[in-house]
Amino acid sequence: MSIATTPWQVETRTKASGLFAVAIVVVLAIAAGAPFLVSRSVVQDMFFILTMLVLAQTWNLLAGYAGLISVGQQVFVGFGAYAMFGCVILLGIDPIAAIFIAGGLSAILAIPTAFFTFRLYGPYFAIGTWVIAEVGRLLFAQWKALGGGTGTSLPREATRQMWGVGAMHKLFGMKAAEAGDAITYWLALLLALATIGFIYGLLRSKQGLGLAAVRDNEQAARAVGVDALRTKALVYVAAALLTGIAGALIYVQKARISPDAAFSVIDWTAYVIFIVVIGGIGTLEGPVVGIIAFFLLQNLLADYGSWYLLILGLLGIVVMLFAPRGLWGLFSDRTGIQLFPVRRVLKRGSIDLKDKGGPNG
C-alpha cells in the first residue's frame, strides 16, 4: 500500500542566495589577499568601506529591525576609541587586545545608557541618544591624561610593535606601517563578516521573529508573550559591542584621536544613516549597496567643498521620495532576488510512504 502525503515546509533559502553563497567565498578569498595584490592606499579604502559597513549594519539592526532610531551611536564609536587609547597609553596593553577590551567596555556602557533611553519613545529616544553622545564628548574632552580637548596620538612603538607586525616583516618583508594597515584591514574584514553573520543568524532565529514583532507592534508582541524590553536591550547591547570594536579599530588605524573627531555626529551617525537609507533600511543587503554608493559619491564629489554635503542630502531626499525602501529595496521588489533571505516561505512538498507490511506484502 502506498500513501502520498503533501506536508508543508518552511523555507528561507532561495536559488539566488545559494549562488551568492558560492560567489561570496570567491570574493572573500580575493579580499583576504588584497594586501598582497593592491597598493596600500587601496587597502586603506577597503578598510574604510568595511568599518563603515559594520557601523551601518549595526545601526540598521537597531533602526530597521528593532525600531530604535538612534542618532547617538557615535557615543560607542568614541568610547570604544578612547577605551582603546586608554588601554594602550595608560596600561601598556597591545592595541589588538585593546580593541576587543574596548568593545566589551562599550557593551557595558550600553547598559546604563539603555536604562535612560528606553524610557523614551520615537523622536524622544533619538534625541536622548544624541544628548548622551554629547555628554560623552564633553567628558572625554576633560580627560587630560589622553590629551583633553586637543586629543593625543598612539605611541609609535605601540603601533610598530603590535601583534603580527613583526611576523609580517619577517615573512613578507613589509614595513611596520604597511603591516599595520594589513592587520587592521584583516580585522575589519573579520569584523564585517562576524557582524553580518550575527545579524543574519539572529533574524533567522526565534528571537528574530520576536524582534520583528516588537518593531511592528510592541503592544501586540507583548500580548503574545514576547519580552519586548529584553529583546530590545539585547540588540542594543550587541550593537554597542560591535560599534565599540569598530570605533577602536578605526582609531588604531588612524593612530590619532580627539573628542570632536571620535564623537562626530556627521562622520559616525549622519553618514551611516545616509548609507542605510539609500541602500535600503531593514535589509542586510541595503547597507552593502549603500556603502558602495556612498564611497563612489564621496570620491566623485569630494572636490565640490561644502556642496558635497548638500548634494548627498538631496540624493538622500530623492531616494526616500521615489524609492522609500532604498536602492536594494527597489531592485528586490522588481526582481524578487534576496541574497540574505530571512522571510519564511511556506511551501508544499510531497513524500510517498510505502507500507511494506500487511497480508498483501
CSV table of C-alpha atoms in Angstrom, one decimal:
chain,number,residue,atom,x,y,z
A,1,MET,CA,0.0,0.0,0.0
A,2,SER,CA,1.3,3.4,-0.9
A,3,ILE,CA,0.2,6.6,0.8
A,4,ALA,CA,1.1,10.0,-0.7
A,5,THR,CA,1.2,13.0,1.6
A,6,THR,CA,1.9,16.6,1.0
A,7,PRO,CA,3.4,18.2,4.1
A,8,TRP,CA,4.1,21.9,4.4
A,9,GLN,CA,7.7,23.0,4.8
A,10,VAL,CA,9.1,26.4,5.9
A,11,GLU,CA,12.0,27.5,3.7
A,12,THR,CA,14.1,30.6,3.7
A,13,ARG,CA,16.8,29.7,1.1
A,14,THR,CA,16.4,30.8,-2.5
A,15,LYS,CA,18.3,30.0,-5.7
A,16,ALA,CA,19.9,33.5,-5.7
A,17,SER,CA,21.1,33.1,-2.1
A,18,GLY,CA,22.7,29.7,-2.9
A,19,LEU,CA,24.6,31.2,-5.9
A,20,PHE,CA,25.6,34.2,-3.8
A,21,ALA,CA,27.0,31.9,-1.1
A,22,VAL,CA,29.3,30.4,-3.6
A,23,ALA,CA,30.3,33.7,-5.1
A,24,ILE,CA,31.0,35.3,-1.7
A,25,VAL,CA,33.5,32.5,-0.9
A,26,VAL,CA,35.5,33.5,-4.0
A,27,VAL,CA,35.2,37.2,-3.2
A,28,LEU,CA,36.4,36.7,0.3
A,29,ALA,CA,39.4,34.7,-0.8
A,30,ILE,CA,40.4,37.5,-3.1
A,31,ALA,CA,39.6,40.1,-0.4
A,32,ALA,CA,41.8,38.3,2.1
A,33,GLY,CA,44.8,38.6,-0.3
A,34,ALA,CA,44.2,42.3,-1.0
A,35,PRO,CA,47.3,43.5,1.0
A,36,PHE,CA,49.5,41.4,-1.3
A,37,LEU,CA,47.6,42.3,-4.5
A,38,VAL,CA,46.9,46.0,-4.4
A,39,SER,CA,48.5,49.2,-3.2
A,40,ARG,CA,48.4,50.5,0.4
A,41,SER,CA,46.0,53.3,-0.5
A,42,VAL,CA,43.5,50.7,-1.9
A,43,VAL,CA,43.8,48.7,1.3
A,44,GLN,CA,43.0,51.8,3.3
A,45,ASP,CA,40.0,52.5,1.1
A,46,MET,CA,38.8,48.9,1.6
A,47,PHE,CA,39.3,49.3,5.4
A,48,PHE,CA,37.1,52.4,5.3
A,49,ILE,CA,34.4,50.5,3.4
A,50,LEU,CA,34.4,47.6,5.8
A,51,THR,CA,34.4,49.6,9.0
A,52,MET,CA,31.6,51.9,7.7
A,53,LEU,CA,29.7,48.7,6.7
A,54,VAL,CA,29.9,47.4,10.2
A,55,LEU,CA,28.6,50.7,11.6
A,56,ALA,CA,25.8,50.8,9.0
A,57,GLN,CA,24.8,47.2,9.7
A,58,THR,CA,24.6,47.8,13.5
A,59,TRP,CA,22.6,51.0,13.0
A,60,ASN,CA,20.3,49.1,10.6
A,61,LEU,CA,19.9,46.4,13.2
A,62,LEU,CA,18.6,49.0,15.7
A,63,ALA,CA,16.5,51.1,13.4
A,64,GLY,CA,15.5,48.7,10.7
A,65,TYR,CA,14.8,45.6,12.8
A,66,ALA,CA,14.2,46.8,16.4
A,67,GLY,CA,12.6,50.2,15.6
A,68,LEU,CA,15.2,52.1,17.7
A,69,ILE,CA,16.1,55.2,15.7
A,70,SER,CA,19.3,56.4,17.3
A,71,VAL,CA,21.3,59.5,16.4
A,72,GLY,CA,23.8,58.9,19.1
A,73,GLN,CA,25.7,55.8,18.1
A,74,GLN,CA,28.8,57.9,17.9
A,75,VAL,CA,29.0,57.6,21.7
A,76,PHE,CA,30.1,54.0,21.3
A,77,VAL,CA,32.5,54.8,18.5
A,78,GLY,CA,34.1,57.5,20.6
A,79,PHE,CA,34.0,55.5,23.8
A,80,GLY,CA,35.5,52.4,22.1
A,81,ALA,CA,38.2,54.5,20.6
A,82,TYR,CA,39.1,56.3,23.8
A,83,ALA,CA,39.0,53.0,25.8
A,84,MET,CA,41.5,51.5,23.3
A,85,PHE,CA,43.7,54.6,23.7
A,86,GLY,CA,43.5,54.3,27.5
A,87,CYS,CA,44.4,50.7,27.5
A,88,VAL,CA,47.4,51.3,25.2
A,89,ILE,CA,48.8,54.5,26.7
A,90,LEU,CA,47.9,54.1,30.4
A,91,LEU,CA,48.0,50.3,30.8
A,92,GLY,CA,50.5,49.4,28.1
A,93,ILE,CA,48.2,46.8,26.5
A,94,ASP,CA,48.8,45.8,22.9
A,95,PRO,CA,46.5,47.7,20.5
A,96,ILE,CA,45.0,44.5,19.1
A,97,ALA,CA,44.0,43.2,22.5
A,98,ALA,CA,42.8,46.7,23.5
A,99,ILE,CA,40.4,46.7,20.5
A,100,PHE,CA,38.4,43.8,22.0
A,101,ILE,CA,38.6,45.2,25.5
A,102,ALA,CA,37.1,48.4,24.2
A,103,GLY,CA,34.3,46.5,22.6
A,104,GLY,CA,33.5,44.8,25.9
A,105,LEU,CA,33.6,48.1,27.8
A,106,SER,CA,31.2,49.7,25.2
A,107,ALA,CA,28.7,46.9,25.7
A,108,ILE,CA,28.9,47.6,29.5
A,109,LEU,CA,28.3,51.3,28.8
A,110,ALA,CA,25.2,50.4,26.8
A,111,ILE,CA,23.5,49.0,30.0
A,112,PRO,CA,23.2,52.3,31.9
A,113,THR,CA,22.5,54.3,28.7
A,114,ALA,CA,19.7,51.9,27.8
A,115,PHE,CA,18.3,52.4,31.3
A,116,PHE,CA,17.7,56.0,30.5
A,117,THR,CA,17.0,56.0,26.7
A,118,PHE,CA,14.5,53.1,26.8
A,119,ARG,CA,12.2,55.2,28.9
A,120,LEU,CA,11.8,57.4,25.8
A,121,TYR,CA,10.0,56.7,22.6
A,122,GLY,CA,10.1,57.8,19.0
A,123,PRO,CA,11.8,61.1,18.4
A,124,TYR,CA,12.5,61.5,22.2
A,125,PHE,CA,14.6,58.3,22.1
A,126,ALA,CA,16.6,59.7,19.1
A,127,ILE,CA,17.2,63.0,20.9
A,128,GLY,CA,18.1,61.1,24.1
A,129,THR,CA,20.8,59.1,22.4
A,130,TRP,CA,22.3,62.3,20.9
A,131,VAL,CA,22.3,64.0,24.3
A,132,ILE,CA,24.2,61.1,25.8
A,133,ALA,CA,26.7,61.2,23.0
A,134,GLU,CA,27.3,64.9,23.6
A,135,VAL,CA,27.8,64.3,27.3
A,136,GLY,CA,30.4,61.7,26.4
A,137,ARG,CA,32.2,64.1,24.1
A,138,LEU,CA,32.3,66.7,26.8
A,139,LEU,CA,33.5,64.3,29.5
A,140,PHE,CA,36.4,62.9,27.4
A,141,ALA,CA,37.4,66.4,26.5
A,142,GLN,CA,38.3,66.8,30.2
A,143,TRP,CA,40.5,63.7,30.3
A,144,LYS,CA,43.9,65.4,30.4
A,145,ALA,CA,45.8,62.1,30.5
A,146,LEU,CA,44.5,61.5,26.9
A,147,GLY,CA,45.1,65.0,25.6
A,148,GLY,CA,41.9,66.7,26.8
A,149,GLY,CA,40.1,68.7,24.1
A,150,THR,CA,43.0,68.6,21.7
A,151,GLY,CA,43.4,64.8,21.7
A,152,THR,CA,46.5,62.7,21.5
A,153,SER,CA,48.3,60.1,19.4
A,154,LEU,CA,49.2,56.4,19.9
A,155,PRO,CA,52.9,55.9,20.8
A,156,ARG,CA,54.8,55.0,17.6
A,157,GLU,CA,56.3,51.9,19.3
A,158,ALA,CA,52.8,50.7,20.2
A,159,THR,CA,51.7,50.5,16.6
A,160,ARG,CA,55.1,49.3,15.3
A,161,GLN,CA,55.3,46.5,17.8
A,162,MET,CA,51.6,45.4,17.9
A,163,TRP,CA,50.8,41.8,17.5
A,164,GLY,CA,51.5,40.5,14.0
A,165,VAL,CA,53.7,43.3,12.7
A,166,GLY,CA,57.0,41.5,13.4
A,167,ALA,CA,55.7,38.3,11.8
A,168,MET,CA,54.6,40.2,8.7
A,169,HIS,CA,58.0,41.8,8.4
A,170,LYS,CA,59.8,38.5,8.7
A,171,LEU,CA,57.5,36.6,6.3
A,172,PHE,CA,56.8,39.2,3.7
A,173,GLY,CA,59.3,42.0,4.2
A,174,MET,CA,56.5,44.5,5.0
A,175,LYS,CA,57.4,47.8,6.7
A,176,ALA,CA,55.7,48.5,10.0
A,177,ALA,CA,53.2,50.9,8.7
A,178,GLU,CA,52.3,48.7,5.8
A,179,ALA,CA,52.0,45.6,8.0
A,180,GLY,CA,49.8,47.6,10.4
A,181,ASP,CA,47.4,48.5,7.6
A,182,ALA,CA,47.2,44.9,6.5
A,183,ILE,CA,46.5,43.7,10.0
A,184,THR,CA,43.8,46.3,10.7
A,185,TYR,CA,42.3,45.5,7.3
A,186,TRP,CA,42.1,41.8,8.0
A,187,LEU,CA,40.5,42.6,11.4
A,188,ALA,CA,38.0,44.8,9.7
A,189,LEU,CA,37.2,42.1,7.2
A,190,LEU,CA,36.6,39.6,10.0
A,191,LEU,CA,34.5,42.1,12.0
A,192,ALA,CA,32.3,42.8,8.9
A,193,LEU,CA,31.8,39.0,8.4
A,194,ALA,CA,31.0,38.5,12.1
A,195,THR,CA,28.6,41.4,12.1
A,196,ILE,CA,26.6,40.2,9.1
A,197,GLY,CA,26.7,36.6,10.2
A,198,PHE,CA,25.5,37.5,13.7
A,199,ILE,CA,22.6,39.7,12.4
A,200,TYR,CA,21.6,37.1,9.8
A,201,GLY,CA,21.6,34.3,12.3
A,202,LEU,CA,19.6,36.5,14.7
A,203,LEU,CA,17.0,37.3,12.1
A,204,ARG,CA,16.6,33.6,11.2
A,205,SER,CA,16.1,32.6,14.8
A,206,LYS,CA,13.0,32.7,17.1
A,207,GLN,CA,14.5,35.8,18.7
A,208,GLY,CA,14.4,37.4,15.2
A,209,LEU,CA,10.7,36.7,14.9
A,210,GLY,CA,10.2,38.4,18.3
A,211,LEU,CA,12.3,41.3,17.2
A,212,ALA,CA,10.2,41.8,14.1
A,213,ALA,CA,7.1,41.6,16.2
A,214,VAL,CA,8.4,44.3,18.6
A,215,ARG,CA,9.3,46.6,15.7
A,216,ASP,CA,5.9,46.2,14.0
A,217,ASN,CA,3.7,46.4,17.1
A,218,GLU,CA,5.2,46.3,20.6
A,219,GLN,CA,1.9,46.0,22.4
A,220,ALA,CA,0.8,43.1,20.2
A,221,ALA,CA,4.2,41.5,20.7
A,222,ARG,CA,3.8,41.7,24.5
A,223,ALA,CA,0.3,40.2,24.2
A,224,VAL,CA,1.7,37.0,22.6
A,225,GLY,CA,4.4,36.6,25.1
A,226,VAL,CA,7.4,38.4,23.6
A,227,ASP,CA,9.6,40.2,26.2
A,228,ALA,CA,9.9,43.4,24.3
A,229,LEU,CA,12.3,45.2,26.7
A,230,ARG,CA,14.7,42.2,27.0
A,231,THR,CA,14.7,41.8,23.2
A,232,LYS,CA,15.5,45.5,22.5
A,233,ALA,CA,18.1,45.6,25.3
A,234,LEU,CA,20.0,42.6,23.9
A,235,VAL,CA,20.0,44.1,20.4
A,236,TYR,CA,21.1,47.5,21.8
A,237,VAL,CA,24.0,45.9,23.8
A,238,ALA,CA,25.1,43.8,20.9
A,239,ALA,CA,25.1,46.9,18.6
A,240,ALA,CA,27.2,48.8,21.2
A,241,LEU,CA,29.7,45.9,21.4
A,242,LEU,CA,30.2,45.8,17.6
A,243,THR,CA,30.2,49.6,17.3
A,244,GLY,CA,32.8,49.9,20.0
A,245,ILE,CA,35.0,47.3,18.4
A,246,ALA,CA,34.7,49.2,15.1
A,247,GLY,CA,35.5,52.5,16.7
A,248,ALA,CA,38.6,51.2,18.4
A,249,LEU,CA,39.7,49.5,15.2
A,250,ILE,CA,39.2,52.7,13.2
A,251,TYR,CA,41.4,54.7,15.6
A,252,VAL,CA,44.1,52.1,15.7
A,253,GLN,CA,44.4,52.7,12.0
A,254,LYS,CA,44.2,56.5,12.4
A,255,ALA,CA,46.6,56.5,15.5
A,256,ARG,CA,45.3,60.0,16.4
A,257,ILE,CA,42.2,60.9,18.4
A,258,SER,CA,40.3,64.0,19.6
A,259,PRO,CA,36.9,64.3,21.2
A,260,ASP,CA,35.4,66.2,18.3
A,261,ALA,CA,36.6,63.6,15.8
A,262,ALA,CA,35.8,60.5,17.9
A,263,PHE,CA,32.3,61.7,18.8
A,264,SER,CA,31.5,63.3,15.4
A,265,VAL,CA,27.8,63.0,14.7
A,266,ILE,CA,28.4,63.6,11.0
A,267,ASP,CA,31.1,61.0,10.5
A,268,TRP,CA,29.7,58.2,12.6
A,269,THR,CA,25.9,58.7,12.5
A,270,ALA,CA,24.8,61.1,9.7
A,271,TYR,CA,26.9,59.3,7.1
A,272,VAL,CA,25.8,55.9,8.5
A,273,ILE,CA,22.1,56.9,8.3
A,274,PHE,CA,22.6,58.1,4.7
A,275,ILE,CA,24.2,54.7,3.8
A,276,VAL,CA,21.4,52.7,5.3
A,277,VAL,CA,18.6,54.9,3.8
A,278,ILE,CA,19.9,55.0,0.2
A,279,GLY,CA,20.8,51.3,0.4
A,280,GLY,CA,17.6,50.0,2.0
A,281,ILE,CA,16.7,50.1,5.6
A,282,GLY,CA,15.5,46.8,7.1
A,283,THR,CA,17.6,44.6,4.8
A,284,LEU,CA,21.0,43.1,5.1
A,285,GLU,CA,21.8,43.8,1.5
A,286,GLY,CA,20.9,47.5,1.8
A,287,PRO,CA,23.9,48.7,3.8
A,288,VAL,CA,26.2,46.8,1.4
A,289,VAL,CA,24.7,48.6,-1.6
A,290,GLY,CA,24.7,51.9,0.4
A,291,ILE,CA,28.3,51.9,1.4
A,292,ILE,CA,29.4,51.2,-2.2
A,293,ALA,CA,27.2,54.1,-3.4
A,294,PHE,CA,28.5,56.3,-0.6
A,295,PHE,CA,32.1,55.6,-1.3
A,296,LEU,CA,31.7,56.3,-5.0
A,297,LEU,CA,29.8,59.5,-4.4
A,298,GLN,CA,32.4,60.6,-1.8
A,299,ASN,CA,35.2,60.2,-4.3
A,300,LEU,CA,33.2,61.9,-7.1
A,301,LEU,CA,32.0,64.9,-5.1
A,302,ALA,CA,35.0,65.4,-2.8
A,303,ASP,CA,36.2,68.4,-4.9
A,304,TYR,CA,33.0,70.3,-4.5
A,305,GLY,CA,33.6,71.6,-1.0
A,306,SER,CA,30.6,72.4,1.0
A,307,TRP,CA,28.4,71.5,-1.9
A,308,TYR,CA,29.3,67.9,-1.2
A,309,LEU,CA,27.1,67.5,1.8
A,310,LEU,CA,24.2,69.4,0.1
A,311,ILE,CA,24.4,67.0,-2.9
A,312,LEU,CA,24.4,64.0,-0.6
A,313,GLY,CA,21.4,65.4,1.3
A,314,LEU,CA,19.5,66.0,-2.0
A,315,LEU,CA,20.2,62.5,-3.2
A,316,GLY,CA,19.0,61.1,0.1
A,317,ILE,CA,15.7,63.0,-0.2
A,318,VAL,CA,15.2,61.8,-3.8
A,319,VAL,CA,15.8,58.2,-2.8
A,320,MET,CA,13.4,58.5,0.1
A,321,LEU,CA,10.7,60.0,-2.2
A,322,PHE,CA,10.9,57.7,-5.1
A,323,ALA,CA,12.4,54.5,-3.5
A,324,PRO,CA,11.3,54.5,0.2
A,325,ARG,CA,12.9,51.1,0.6
A,326,GLY,CA,16.2,52.2,-0.8
A,327,LEU,CA,18.1,51.1,-3.9
A,328,TRP,CA,18.2,47.5,-2.9
A,329,GLY,CA,14.5,47.5,-2.0
A,330,LEU,CA,13.7,48.9,-5.4
A,331,PHE,CA,15.8,46.2,-7.1
A,332,SER,CA,14.4,43.4,-4.9
A,333,ASP,CA,10.8,44.4,-5.4
A,334,ARG,CA,11.2,44.3,-9.2
A,335,THR,CA,13.3,41.1,-9.4
A,336,GLY,CA,12.3,39.1,-6.3
A,337,ILE,CA,16.1,38.5,-5.6
A,338,GLN,CA,17.2,38.2,-2.0
A,339,LEU,CA,20.8,37.5,-1.2
A,340,PHE,CA,20.2,37.1,2.6
A,341,PRO,CA,16.6,35.7,2.7
A,342,VAL,CA,15.1,35.9,6.2
A,343,ARG,CA,11.4,35.8,5.2
A,344,ARG,CA,9.9,32.4,5.9
A,345,VAL,CA,8.0,30.9,3.0
A,346,LEU,CA,5.5,28.1,3.4
A,347,LYS,CA,5.9,25.5,0.6
A,348,ARG,CA,4.2,22.3,-0.1
A,349,GLY,CA,6.3,19.2,-0.6
A,350,SER,CA,5.4,15.6,-1.3
A,351,ILE,CA,6.5,12.4,0.4
A,352,ASP,CA,5.5,8.9,-0.6
A,353,LEU,CA,5.1,6.5,2.3
A,354,LYS,CA,5.1,2.8,1.4
A,355,ASP,CA,3.6,0.2,3.6
A,356,LYS,CA,5.8,-2.9,3.3
A,357,GLY,CA,3.7,-4.9,5.8
A,358,GLY,CA,0.2,-6.4,5.6
A,359,PRO,CA,-1.3,-9.5,4.0
A,360,ASN,CA,-0.6,-8.3,0.5
A,361,GLY,CA,3.1,-7.5,1.2
